[in-house]
Coordinates of C-alpha atoms and ligand atoms in Angstrom, one line a residue:
X1 CA -16.6 31.2 0.5
X2 CA -13.3 31.6 -1.3
X3 CA -9.8 31.2 0.0
X4 CA -7.9 33.4 -2.4
X5 CA -8.3 36.9 -3.8
X6 CA -6.9 35.9 -7.2
X7 CA -9.4 33.2 -8.0
X8 CA -11.7 33.6 -10.9
X9 CA -15.0 33.3 -9.0
X10 CA -15.6 37.0 -9.4
X11 CA -15.6 36.9 -13.2
X12 CA -17.2 33.4 -13.5
X13 CA -20.0 32.1 -11.3
X14 CA -19.0 29.2 -9.1
X15 CA -22.0 27.3 -10.2
X16 CA -20.6 27.3 -13.8
X17 CA -17.3 25.6 -12.5
X18 CA -19.3 23.1 -10.6
X19 CA -21.6 22.3 -13.5
X20 CA -18.6 21.6 -15.7
X21 CA -17.0 19.5 -12.9
X22 CA -20.1 17.4 -12.5
X23 CA -20.0 16.5 -16.1
X24 CA -16.4 15.5 -15.9
X25 CA -16.5 13.7 -12.6
X26 CA -19.3 11.1 -12.7
X27 CA -19.8 8.3 -10.4
X28 CA -19.6 4.7 -11.4
X29 CA -20.7 1.8 -9.1
X30 CA -19.9 -1.1 -11.3
X31 CA -16.1 -1.0 -11.7
X32 CA -15.7 -2.5 -8.2
X33 CA -19.4 -3.0 -7.2
X34 CA -20.9 -1.4 -5.2
X35 CA -18.1 1.1 -4.5
X36 CA -18.1 4.7 -5.9
X37 CA -15.4 5.3 -8.4
X38 CA -15.0 7.7 -11.3
X39 CA -16.7 6.6 -14.4
X40 CA -14.3 8.0 -17.0
X41 CA -11.0 9.5 -15.9
X42 CA -11.1 13.2 -16.7
X43 CA -8.1 14.5 -18.7
X44 CA -7.1 16.8 -15.8
X45 CA -6.5 13.7 -13.6
X46 CA -3.9 12.1 -15.9
X47 CA -0.5 11.5 -14.4
X48 CA 2.1 14.3 -14.6
X49 CA 5.2 14.0 -16.7
X50 CA 7.3 14.0 -13.5
X51 CA 5.4 11.0 -12.2
X52 CA 5.7 9.2 -15.6
X53 CA 9.4 9.8 -15.6
X54 CA 9.8 8.3 -12.1
X55 CA 7.7 5.3 -13.2
X56 CA 9.9 4.9 -16.4
X57 CA 13.1 4.8 -14.3
X58 CA 11.7 2.0 -12.1
X59 CA 10.3 0.1 -15.0
X60 CA 13.7 0.2 -16.7
X61 CA 15.5 -1.4 -13.8
X62 CA 12.8 -4.2 -13.6
X63 CA 12.7 -4.8 -17.3
X64 CA 16.5 -5.0 -17.7
X65 CA 16.7 -7.4 -14.7
X66 CA 13.9 -9.6 -16.2
X67 CA 15.4 -9.7 -19.7
X68 CA 18.7 -10.9 -18.3
X69 CA 17.1 -13.5 -16.1
X70 CA 14.9 -14.9 -18.9
X71 CA 17.0 -14.6 -22.0
X72 CA 20.5 -13.4 -21.0
X73 CA 23.6 -15.4 -21.9
X74 CA 22.2 -16.6 -25.2
X75 CA 25.5 -16.1 -27.0
X76 CA 25.4 -12.3 -27.0
X77 CA 28.5 -10.4 -25.9
X78 CA 27.1 -8.5 -22.9
X79 CA 24.2 -7.7 -20.8
X80 CA 23.7 -4.5 -22.8
X81 CA 23.5 -6.5 -26.0
X82 CA 20.9 -8.8 -24.5
X83 CA 18.8 -5.7 -23.7
X84 CA 19.4 -4.3 -27.1
X85 CA 18.3 -7.4 -28.9
X86 CA 15.2 -7.6 -26.8
X87 CA 14.1 -4.1 -27.7
X88 CA 14.8 -4.8 -31.4
X89 CA 12.7 -8.0 -31.2
X90 CA 9.9 -6.1 -29.4
X91 CA 9.9 -3.4 -32.1
X92 CA 9.9 -5.9 -35.0
X93 CA 7.2 -8.0 -33.5
X94 CA 5.1 -4.9 -32.9
X95 CA 5.0 -5.4 -29.1
X96 CA 6.2 -1.9 -28.5
X97 CA 3.4 0.2 -29.9
X98 CA 5.0 2.3 -32.6
X99 CA 2.2 4.8 -33.3
X100 CA 3.0 7.5 -35.9
X101 CA 2.7 10.1 -33.2
X102 CA 5.5 8.5 -31.2
X103 CA 7.8 7.6 -34.0
X104 CA 9.0 11.2 -34.1
X105 CA 9.7 11.0 -30.4
X106 CA 11.4 7.7 -30.6
X107 CA 13.5 8.6 -33.6
X108 CA 16.4 10.1 -31.7
X109 CA 16.2 7.3 -29.1
X110 CA 15.9 4.1 -31.1
X111 CA 19.1 4.5 -33.1
X112 CA 20.9 5.3 -29.9
X113 CA 19.6 2.1 -28.4
X114 CA 20.1 -0.1 -31.4
X115 CA 23.1 1.3 -33.2
X116 CA 25.2 3.2 -30.7
X117 CA 24.3 0.7 -28.0
X118 CA 23.3 1.4 -24.4
X119 CA 25.2 3.2 -21.7
X120 CA 26.2 1.4 -18.6
X121 CA 23.2 2.5 -16.6
X122 CA 20.7 2.1 -19.5
X123 CA 19.8 5.8 -19.3
X124 CA 18.5 5.7 -22.8
X125 CA 15.7 3.4 -21.7
X126 CA 14.3 6.1 -19.3
X127 CA 13.5 8.2 -22.4
X128 CA 12.2 5.3 -24.3
X129 CA 9.8 4.2 -21.6
X130 CA 8.9 7.7 -20.8
X131 CA 7.9 8.4 -24.4
X132 CA 5.9 5.2 -24.7
X133 CA 4.0 5.8 -21.5
X134 CA 3.3 9.4 -22.1
X135 CA 2.2 8.9 -25.6
X136 CA -0.1 6.0 -24.9
X137 CA -1.1 7.1 -21.4
X138 CA -2.0 4.2 -19.2
X139 CA -3.6 2.7 -22.3
X140 CA -0.2 1.3 -22.9
X141 CA -1.2 -1.3 -20.3
X142 CA -4.3 -2.3 -22.2
X143 CA -3.0 -2.0 -25.7
X144 CA 0.4 -3.5 -25.5
X145 CA 1.4 -4.5 -22.0
X146 CA 0.1 -8.0 -22.8
X147 CA 2.4 -8.3 -25.8
X148 CA 5.4 -6.7 -24.2
X149 CA 5.1 -8.8 -21.1
X150 CA 4.5 -12.0 -23.1
X151 CA 7.8 -11.3 -24.8
X152 CA 9.5 -10.2 -21.6
X153 CA 8.6 -13.3 -19.7
X154 CA 9.3 -15.7 -22.6
X155 CA 11.8 -18.2 -21.3
X156 CA 11.3 -17.4 -17.6
X157 CA 12.5 -19.9 -15.1
X158 CA 9.9 -22.3 -13.8
X159 CA 9.3 -24.9 -11.1
X160 CA 9.6 -25.0 -7.4
X161 CA 13.0 -24.3 -5.8
X162 CA 14.9 -27.1 -4.2
X163 CA 16.7 -24.7 -1.9
X164 CA 16.4 -20.9 -1.3
X165 CA 19.6 -20.3 -3.3
X166 CA 17.6 -21.1 -6.4
X167 CA 15.9 -17.8 -6.1
X168 CA 19.2 -16.1 -6.9
X169 CA 18.4 -16.7 -10.6
X170 CA 15.8 -13.9 -10.6
X171 CA 18.3 -11.4 -9.3
X172 CA 21.0 -11.1 -12.0
X173 CA 21.2 -7.3 -11.6
X174 CA 18.7 -6.2 -9.0
X175 CA 19.7 -7.2 -5.4
X176 CA 17.3 -8.9 -3.0
X177 CA 16.2 -6.7 -0.2
X178 CA 17.7 -7.2 3.3
X179 CA 14.6 -9.1 4.4
X180 CA 15.9 -12.0 2.2
X181 CA 18.5 -12.7 4.9
X182 CA 16.2 -12.4 8.0
X183 CA 12.6 -13.4 7.1
X184 CA 12.9 -16.8 8.8
X185 CA 13.9 -15.4 12.2
X186 CA 11.4 -15.4 14.9
X187 CA 12.4 -11.9 15.9
X188 CA 11.6 -10.6 12.4
X189 CA 8.3 -12.6 12.3
X190 CA 7.2 -11.0 15.6
X191 CA 8.3 -7.5 14.5
X192 CA 6.0 -7.6 11.5
X193 CA 2.7 -7.0 13.5
X194 CA 4.1 -3.8 14.9
X195 CA 6.6 -2.6 12.3
X196 CA 6.0 -4.6 9.1
X197 CA 4.0 -4.3 6.0
X198 CA 0.6 -4.6 7.7
X199 CA 0.9 -3.4 11.3
X200 CA -2.8 -3.1 11.5
X201 CA -4.1 -6.4 12.7
X202 CA -2.9 -7.5 16.2
X203 CA -5.3 -6.9 19.1
X204 CA -4.8 -7.3 22.8
X205 CA -6.7 -10.3 24.2
X206 CA -7.2 -11.9 27.6
X207 CA -7.1 -15.4 26.1
X208 CA -6.5 -16.7 22.6
X209 CA -10.2 -17.7 22.4
X210 CA -12.2 -21.0 22.2
X211 CA -11.3 -21.5 18.6
X212 CA -7.6 -21.3 19.3
X213 CA -7.0 -23.6 22.3
X214 CA -3.4 -22.7 23.1
X215 CA -2.3 -24.6 26.3
X216 CA -0.1 -23.5 29.2
X217 CA 2.5 -25.9 28.0
X218 CA 2.6 -24.3 24.6
X219 CA 3.1 -21.0 26.2
X220 CA 5.6 -22.0 28.8
X221 CA 7.7 -23.8 26.2
X222 CA 8.4 -20.4 24.7
X223 CA 8.2 -18.0 27.7
X224 CA 9.5 -20.3 30.5
X225 CA 7.9 -21.7 33.7
X226 CA 8.1 -18.4 35.6
X227 CA 5.3 -17.0 33.4
X228 CA 1.9 -18.4 32.4
X229 CA -0.7 -17.8 29.7
X230 CA -3.3 -16.9 32.2
X231 CA -1.0 -14.2 33.9
X232 CA 0.0 -12.8 30.5
X233 CA -3.7 -12.4 29.6
X234 CA -4.5 -10.7 32.9
X235 CA -1.5 -8.4 32.5
X236 CA -2.3 -7.3 29.0
X237 CA 0.7 -9.1 27.5
X238 CA -1.1 -11.3 24.9
X239 CA -1.7 -10.2 21.4
X240 CA -3.6 -12.0 18.7
X241 CA -3.4 -11.7 14.9
X242 CA -6.7 -13.1 13.6
X243 CA -7.2 -13.4 9.8
X244 CA -10.9 -14.5 10.1
X245 CA -11.8 -12.1 7.3
X246 CA -10.1 -14.5 4.9
X247 CA -12.0 -17.6 6.1
X248 CA -14.0 -19.1 3.3
X249 CA -12.1 -17.3 0.5
X250 CA -11.8 -19.3 -2.7
X251 CA -8.4 -20.7 -3.6
X252 CA -7.1 -19.1 -6.8
X253 CA -5.8 -21.1 -9.8
X254 CA -4.4 -18.4 -12.1
X255 CA -2.0 -18.6 -13.9
X256 CA -1.8 -22.3 -13.4
X257 CA -0.5 -23.9 -10.3
X258 CA -3.1 -24.4 -7.5
X259 CA -2.9 -21.6 -5.0
X260 CA -4.1 -21.6 -1.4
X261 CA -5.4 -18.9 0.9
X262 CA -5.5 -19.3 4.6
X263 CA -7.3 -17.8 7.6
X264 CA -4.8 -18.4 10.4
X265 CA -4.6 -17.3 14.0
X266 CA -1.2 -16.3 15.5
X267 CA -0.5 -15.6 19.2
X268 CA 2.2 -13.3 20.4
X269 CA 3.3 -12.4 23.9
X270 CA 5.4 -9.9 25.7
X271 CA 7.8 -11.0 28.4
X272 CA 7.1 -9.9 31.9
X273 CA 8.8 -6.8 33.3
X274 CA 9.0 -3.1 32.8
X275 CA 11.7 -2.9 30.1
X276 CA 10.5 -0.3 27.6
X277 CA 12.3 -2.2 24.8
X278 CA 10.5 -5.5 25.3
X279 CA 9.5 -7.1 22.0
X280 CA 6.7 -9.5 21.1
X281 CA 7.6 -13.2 20.8
X282 CA 5.6 -15.7 18.7
X283 CA 3.9 -18.4 20.8
X284 CA 1.7 -20.4 18.6
X285 CA 0.0 -20.6 15.2
X286 CA -3.2 -22.3 14.0
X287 CA -3.5 -22.3 10.2
X288 CA -7.3 -22.3 10.1
X289 CA -10.2 -21.0 12.2
X290 CA -11.5 -24.4 13.3
X291 CA -9.4 -26.1 15.9
X292 CA -8.8 -29.9 15.6
X293 CA -6.9 -32.3 13.5
X294 CA -7.0 -30.4 10.3
X295 CA -5.4 -27.4 11.9
X296 CA -3.1 -28.4 14.7
X297 CA -1.5 -25.8 17.0
X298 CA 2.1 -25.3 15.8
X299 CA 4.8 -23.8 18.0
X300 CA 8.5 -23.1 17.7
X301 CA 8.9 -26.7 19.1
X302 CA 6.9 -28.4 16.4
X303 CA 9.9 -29.0 14.2
X304 CA 12.0 -26.5 12.2
X305 CA 10.0 -26.9 8.9
X306 CA 6.6 -27.1 10.5
X307 CA 7.2 -23.9 12.3
X308 CA 8.6 -22.2 9.2
X309 CA 5.6 -23.5 7.2
X310 CA 3.2 -22.1 9.8
X311 CA 4.9 -18.7 10.0
X312 CA 4.9 -18.5 6.2
X313 CA 1.1 -19.2 6.2
X314 CA 0.7 -16.2 8.5
X315 CA 2.9 -14.1 6.2
X316 CA 0.7 -15.1 3.2
X317 CA -2.5 -14.3 5.1
X318 CA -1.0 -11.0 6.2
X319 CA 0.0 -10.2 2.6
X320 CA -3.5 -10.9 1.3
X321 CA -5.1 -8.9 4.1
X322 CA -2.5 -6.1 3.4
X323 CA -3.2 -5.8 -0.4
X324 CA -6.9 -6.2 -0.5
X325 CA -8.0 -4.7 2.8
X326 CA -5.4 -2.4 4.3
X327 CA -3.9 -1.1 1.0
X328 CA -6.5 -1.2 -1.8
X329 CA -9.7 -1.1 0.4
X330 CA -8.7 1.2 3.2
X331 CA -6.5 3.7 1.5
X332 CA -7.0 3.8 -2.3
X333 CA -10.7 3.1 -2.3
X334 CA -11.3 5.0 0.9
X335 CA -10.0 8.3 -0.5
X336 CA -11.3 7.9 -4.1
X337 CA -14.9 9.0 -3.4
X338 CA -13.7 12.2 -1.7
X339 CA -11.7 13.2 -4.8
X340 CA -14.9 13.0 -6.9
X341 CA -17.1 14.7 -4.4
X342 CA -14.6 17.5 -3.7
X343 CA -14.5 18.4 -7.4
X344 CA -18.2 18.2 -7.8
X345 CA -19.3 20.2 -4.8
X346 CA -16.5 22.6 -3.9
X347 CA -15.4 25.3 -6.3
X348 CA -11.6 25.3 -7.1
X349 CA -11.3 28.4 -4.8
X350 CA -13.2 27.0 -1.9
X351 CA -10.7 26.7 1.0
X352 CA -11.4 23.0 1.6
X353 CA -10.9 22.2 -2.1
X354 CA -7.7 24.2 -2.1
X355 CA -6.4 22.3 0.9
X356 CA -7.4 18.8 -0.3
X357 CA -6.5 19.0 -4.0
X358 CA -2.7 18.4 -3.6
X359 CA -3.5 15.3 -1.5
X360 CA -5.6 13.9 -4.3
X361 CA -3.0 14.2 -7.1
X362 CA -2.9 11.0 -9.2
X363 CA -5.4 9.1 -7.0
X364 CA -8.2 8.7 -9.5
X365 CA -5.6 7.8 -12.1
X366 CA -4.0 5.1 -10.1
X367 CA -7.4 3.8 -8.9
X368 CA -8.6 3.7 -12.5
X369 CA -5.4 1.8 -13.6
X370 CA -5.9 -0.6 -10.6
X371 CA -9.5 -1.5 -11.6
X372 CA -8.7 -1.7 -15.3
X373 CA -5.4 -3.6 -15.1
X374 CA -4.1 -4.7 -11.7
X375 CA -7.3 -6.2 -10.3
X376 CA -8.8 -7.2 -13.7
X377 CA -8.9 -10.9 -14.6
X378 CA -5.4 -12.0 -15.7
X379 CA -3.8 -8.9 -13.9
X380 CA -1.3 -8.8 -11.2
X381 CA -3.7 -9.5 -8.3
X382 CA -5.2 -12.5 -10.1
X383 CA -1.8 -13.8 -10.8
X384 CA -0.1 -13.2 -7.4
X385 CA -2.7 -13.1 -4.7
X386 CA -3.9 -16.3 -3.1
X387 CA -7.6 -16.1 -3.9
X388 CA -9.5 -15.7 -7.1
X389 CA -9.5 -12.2 -8.5
X390 CA -13.3 -11.9 -7.9
X391 CA -12.7 -12.9 -4.3
X392 CA -9.8 -10.4 -3.9
X393 CA -12.1 -7.7 -5.1
X394 CA -14.8 -8.8 -2.6
X395 CA -12.2 -8.7 0.2
X396 CA -11.2 -5.1 -0.8
X397 CA -14.9 -4.1 -0.7
X398 CA -15.5 -5.9 2.6
X399 CA -12.3 -4.2 3.9
X400 CA -13.6 -0.8 3.1
X401 CA -17.2 -1.5 4.3
X402 CA -15.9 -2.7 7.7
X403 CA -14.0 0.5 8.1
X404 CA -16.7 3.2 8.7
X405 CA -15.3 6.7 8.4
X406 CA -16.0 7.8 11.9
X407 CA -14.3 4.8 13.4
X408 CA -11.3 5.1 11.1
X409 CA -9.7 7.9 13.1
X410 CA -6.2 6.7 14.1
X411 CA -6.6 7.1 17.9
X412 CA -9.9 5.2 17.7
X413 CA -8.5 2.4 15.5
X414 CA -5.7 1.8 18.0
X415 CA -8.1 1.8 21.0
X416 CA -10.4 -0.6 19.2
X417 CA -7.6 -3.1 19.0
X418 CA -6.5 -2.4 22.6
X419 CA -3.0 -1.4 21.4
X420 CA -3.0 2.3 22.3
X421 CA -1.1 2.1 25.7
X422 CA 2.7 2.2 25.4
X423 CA 2.9 0.9 29.0
X424 CA 1.3 -2.3 27.9
X425 CA 2.8 -2.6 24.4
X426 CA 6.0 -0.6 24.5
X427 CA 7.4 -1.2 21.0
X428 CA 4.9 -0.4 18.3
X429 CA 6.7 1.8 15.8
X430 CA 3.7 2.2 13.4
X431 CA 1.5 3.4 16.3
X432 CA 4.0 5.8 17.7
X433 CA 5.2 7.3 14.5
X434 CA 1.7 7.4 13.0
X435 CA 0.4 9.4 16.0
X436 CA 3.2 11.9 15.5
X437 CA 2.3 12.5 11.9
X438 CA -1.5 12.5 12.7
X439 CA -0.9 15.2 15.3
X440 CA 1.1 17.3 12.9
X441 CA -1.6 17.1 10.2
X442 CA -4.3 17.7 12.8
X443 CA -2.6 20.9 13.9
X444 CA -2.1 22.1 10.3
X445 CA -5.7 21.4 9.3
X446 CA -7.0 23.1 12.5
X447 CA -4.8 26.2 11.9
X448 CA -5.9 26.3 8.2
X449 CA -9.6 25.8 8.7
X450 CA -9.8 28.1 11.6
X451 CA -8.9 31.0 9.3
X452 CA -12.1 30.5 7.4
X453 CA -14.4 29.1 10.0
X454 CA -14.5 31.1 13.3
X455 CA -17.5 29.3 14.8
X456 CA -19.5 26.2 14.4
X457 CA -22.2 28.4 12.9
X458 CA -19.9 29.3 10.0
X459 CA -19.6 25.6 9.3
X460 CA -23.3 25.1 9.3
X461 CA -23.8 28.2 7.1
X462 CA -21.4 27.0 4.4
X463 CA -23.9 25.5 2.0
X464 CA -21.1 24.2 -0.3
X465 CA -19.5 22.3 2.6
X466 CA -22.9 20.9 3.6
X467 CA -23.5 19.7 0.0
X468 CA -20.1 18.2 0.0
X469 CA -20.8 16.2 3.2
X470 CA -24.2 15.1 1.9
X471 CA -22.9 13.9 -1.4
X472 CA -19.9 12.1 0.1
X473 CA -22.3 9.7 1.9
X474 CA -25.3 9.7 -0.5
X475 CA -26.2 6.5 -2.2
X476 CA -26.0 8.3 -5.6
X477 CA -22.8 10.0 -4.4
X478 CA -19.6 8.8 -2.7
X479 CA -21.3 6.1 -0.5
X480 CA -18.9 6.8 2.4
X481 CA -20.2 4.8 5.4
X482 CA -20.7 6.6 8.7
X483 CA -19.6 10.1 7.6
X484 CA -20.6 13.3 9.3
X485 CA -22.5 14.3 12.4
X486 CA -26.1 13.1 11.9
X487 CA -25.7 13.5 8.2
X488 CA -24.3 17.0 8.1
X489 CA -21.2 18.7 9.5
X490 CA -22.2 20.6 12.6
X491 CA -18.9 21.5 14.4
X492 CA -15.5 22.8 13.4
X493 CA -14.0 20.2 15.6
X494 CA -15.6 17.4 13.6
X495 CA -14.6 19.0 10.3
X496 CA -11.0 19.2 11.5
X497 CA -11.0 15.5 12.5
X498 CA -12.6 14.4 9.2
X499 CA -10.2 16.4 7.0
X500 CA -7.2 15.2 9.1
X501 CA -8.3 11.6 8.5
X502 CA -8.6 12.2 4.7
X503 CA -5.2 13.8 4.5
X504 CA -3.6 11.3 6.8
X505 CA -5.0 8.4 4.8
X506 CA -3.9 10.0 1.5
X507 CA -0.4 10.5 2.8
X508 CA 0.9 8.7 5.9
X509 CA -1.4 5.7 6.0
X510 CA -0.9 4.9 2.3
X511 CA 2.9 5.3 2.7
X512 CA 2.9 2.9 5.7
X513 CA 1.3 0.1 3.6
X514 CA 2.6 1.0 0.1
X515 CA 6.3 1.2 0.4
X516 CA 7.0 -2.0 2.4
X517 CA 5.8 -3.7 -0.8
X518 CA 9.3 -3.3 -2.2
X519 CA 11.4 -3.8 1.0
X520 CA 9.4 -6.5 2.8
X521 CA 7.1 -8.1 0.2
X522 CA 9.0 -8.5 -3.0
X523 CA 11.2 -11.4 -1.9
X524 CA 9.5 -14.8 -2.4
X525 CA 10.2 -16.0 1.2
X526 CA 7.2 -13.8 2.1
X527 CA 4.8 -14.9 -0.6
X528 CA 1.4 -13.5 -1.7
X529 CA 0.0 -17.0 -2.2
X530 CA 0.7 -20.4 -0.8
X531 CA 1.3 -23.4 -3.1
X532 CA 0.6 -26.2 -0.5
X533 CA -2.5 -26.7 1.6
X534 CA -2.3 -25.9 5.3
X535 CA -3.3 -29.5 6.1
X536 CA 0.3 -30.4 5.2
X537 CA 0.9 -29.6 8.8
X538 CA -1.1 -32.6 9.9
X539 CA 1.9 -34.8 9.1
X540 CA 5.6 -34.4 9.4
X541 CA 6.8 -31.4 7.4
X542 CA 9.9 -31.7 5.3
X543 CA 12.2 -29.0 4.0
X544 CA 10.8 -29.7 0.5
X545 CA 7.2 -29.3 1.8
X546 CA 8.2 -25.9 3.0
X547 CA 9.9 -25.0 -0.3
X548 CA 6.8 -26.2 -2.2
X549 CA 4.7 -23.8 -0.2
X550 CA 6.8 -20.9 -1.6
X551 CA 6.2 -19.5 -5.1
X552 CA 7.6 -21.4 -8.1
X553 CA 10.2 -19.3 -9.9
X554 CA 8.0 -17.7 -12.5
X555 CA 5.6 -16.5 -9.9
X556 CA 8.5 -15.4 -7.7
X557 CA 9.7 -13.2 -10.6
X558 CA 6.3 -11.6 -11.1
X559 CA 6.0 -10.9 -7.4
X560 CA 9.5 -9.3 -7.4
X561 CA 8.6 -7.1 -10.4
X562 CA 5.1 -6.0 -9.4
X563 CA 5.9 -5.2 -5.8
X564 CA 9.2 -3.5 -6.6
X565 CA 7.4 -1.3 -9.1
X566 CA 4.5 -0.4 -6.6
X567 CA 6.9 0.2 -3.8
X568 CA 9.4 2.4 -5.6
X569 CA 7.6 5.5 -6.9
X570 CA 7.9 8.4 -4.4
X571 CA 6.2 11.3 -6.1
X572 CA 5.9 14.6 -4.1
X573 CA 6.3 15.0 -0.3
X574 CA 4.0 15.6 2.6
X575 CA 3.7 19.3 3.4
X576 CA 5.2 20.5 0.1
X577 CA 2.4 22.2 -1.7
X578 CA 2.9 23.6 -5.2
X579 CA 4.4 27.1 -5.5
X580 CA 1.7 29.8 -5.4
X581 CA -0.9 27.2 -4.5
X582 CA -2.1 29.2 -1.5
X583 CA -2.5 32.8 -2.3
X584 CA -4.0 33.9 1.0
X585 CA -1.0 35.5 2.8
X586 CA -2.3 34.3 6.2
X587 CA -1.5 30.7 5.2
X588 CA 2.2 31.1 4.8
X589 CA 3.2 31.2 8.5
X590 CA 0.8 28.3 9.3
X591 CA 2.3 26.2 6.5
X592 CA 5.8 27.0 7.7
X593 CA 4.7 25.9 11.2
X594 CA 3.5 22.6 9.7
X595 CA 6.7 22.1 7.7
X596 CA 8.8 22.6 10.8
X597 CA 6.6 20.4 12.8
X598 CA 7.2 17.6 10.2
X599 CA 10.9 18.2 10.5
X600 CA 10.7 17.7 14.3
X601 CA 8.8 14.5 13.6
X602 CA 11.5 13.4 11.2
X603 CA 14.2 14.0 13.9
X604 CA 12.1 12.2 16.6
X605 CA 11.6 9.1 14.4
X606 CA 15.3 9.0 13.5
X607 CA 16.2 9.2 17.2
X608 CA 13.7 6.4 17.9
X609 CA 15.3 4.2 15.2
X610 CA 18.5 4.2 17.2
X611 CA 16.8 2.3 20.0
X612 CA 14.5 -0.1 18.1
X613 CA 14.6 -2.2 14.9
X614 CA 14.4 0.6 12.4
X615 CA 11.0 1.6 11.1
X616 CA 11.2 4.2 8.3
X617 CA 7.9 4.2 6.5
X618 CA 6.5 7.2 8.4
X619 CA 9.5 9.5 8.2
X620 CA 7.8 12.6 6.7
X621 CA 10.6 12.8 4.1
X622 CA 9.3 9.4 2.8
X623 CA 5.6 10.2 2.8
X624 CA 4.1 11.4 -0.5
X625 CA 1.3 14.0 -0.4
X626 CA -1.1 11.8 -2.2
X627 CA -1.9 8.2 -3.2
X628 CA -0.5 8.0 -6.7
X629 CA 1.0 4.5 -6.9
Ligands
LIG701 FE1 -0.7 2.1 -3.4

């Protein structure tokens, strides 16, 4: 089956394409065992120049901010001089890799930087970073990142803060995100489970459960005497965030200070009534899975700093769940195997390959960089997350393995957690916006696939498609758990659902968890690791106890840098396929229908944001086509 009349399948047998692809795209099960990843990144999977340029611009802002924090005001005339001297030092010390091949590219840039000076917006550095990254590929990270970063972070501020104002030091140029002003508020804390960085955890419960013995008096202290815990449970107004998956994880120690990971439980409730703008309110937190003296129940009445401490423990658990499970495990590593299988089993002109390919751009490259750099020993995850790097990898694997494909469909995920009904839980921006995008993608996939498959029989007769499905789940293939209908693909309806899930995860789901990294997770008030044990809550908690829970300055700076970088690269947009990508003229009107559907979704979300605390991560204009950062 082919989708275009201009493909080369007539002059060249499809099997020849596939044989070549199978050589290029080989599975590896040891990078993050036992998951399927690509063994060696094929050249065709390298990042595009456009992507590298975007990355270079973000890097520039972060590097300049870091230079000024760590070595500014050392007698030089201006910020621009500080940056200039840093670059000179990096070149002299060989930290910036000056290969012969890039000297020619840097020749016009370096004199500009060093002799003529830097422009106000440091535009010259875009080109410098661009040349360096393009010439070295992502190897720059392996070959020289250690040296550049060692130099970059020399002289960084250290130690715990004695008040939140101390964090201002790490923002000499960059501005803290708006969350820096609001993260301590209960309203913001209670909005996170429905419109924050990880709106994927809360579930509706009848009671908090035996291991979380919240009492009526705890409940009524927040919700008033007219309401009760029991009634709230009966009426579907109780919601639990349970971080049990983090229980037993090993506390990390890299790069030095003892770090702590927690497995808390947090209870939220909705006030009585029928107001469609009712928001969740936080009732109680227990910072470990076992009730008792080690983990007392903390409420808004337990004292200002005890309550802040407990809320921060939940933020930290949510951040670790977010990065390992929701982000890495359930988007990046969820989609990866399909990229490999699609190239190996579907010829470039196969309609499904054609549809999926733009949604896979950069995914193998970023996953490869993640396993080699970000989640390697000494990398960003080791440094910033609360657990050991091995444990964080295990969490990512467990996150993926507890997310079987056929149960990962959005409507089913929401039902599983009991949060699908807007009458029970009226304000859940992630749910409401994600469903709009899901439906738009589902319609497009259905329209598109129905051009090529008229009946279920057509699906069953497509041997390439069946081979694709078989390899995706095979032990020596993609190892996707619970994929297909009894092993194969029998119906068009199933194929449409499955392809919708793959495209939705590559685009919307990843956007929903990736981009809050900058807005909501880069400020140290919402840390990625704790620096005090949860048992601190057994005694009276002071302001300094709370501040010692937060990252020391050096760690805060790294968190700011890594999460700003990861949350800033918006490459390509959902629904915008490359020019001439689809040559079948029947597709044009269907694609236009999809694009206009997305515009309607955009307008609906904007309208919704007038009546709720804004949630912008699923605006189609902010959703990239693929996982590439
Ligand atoms: Fe990402």
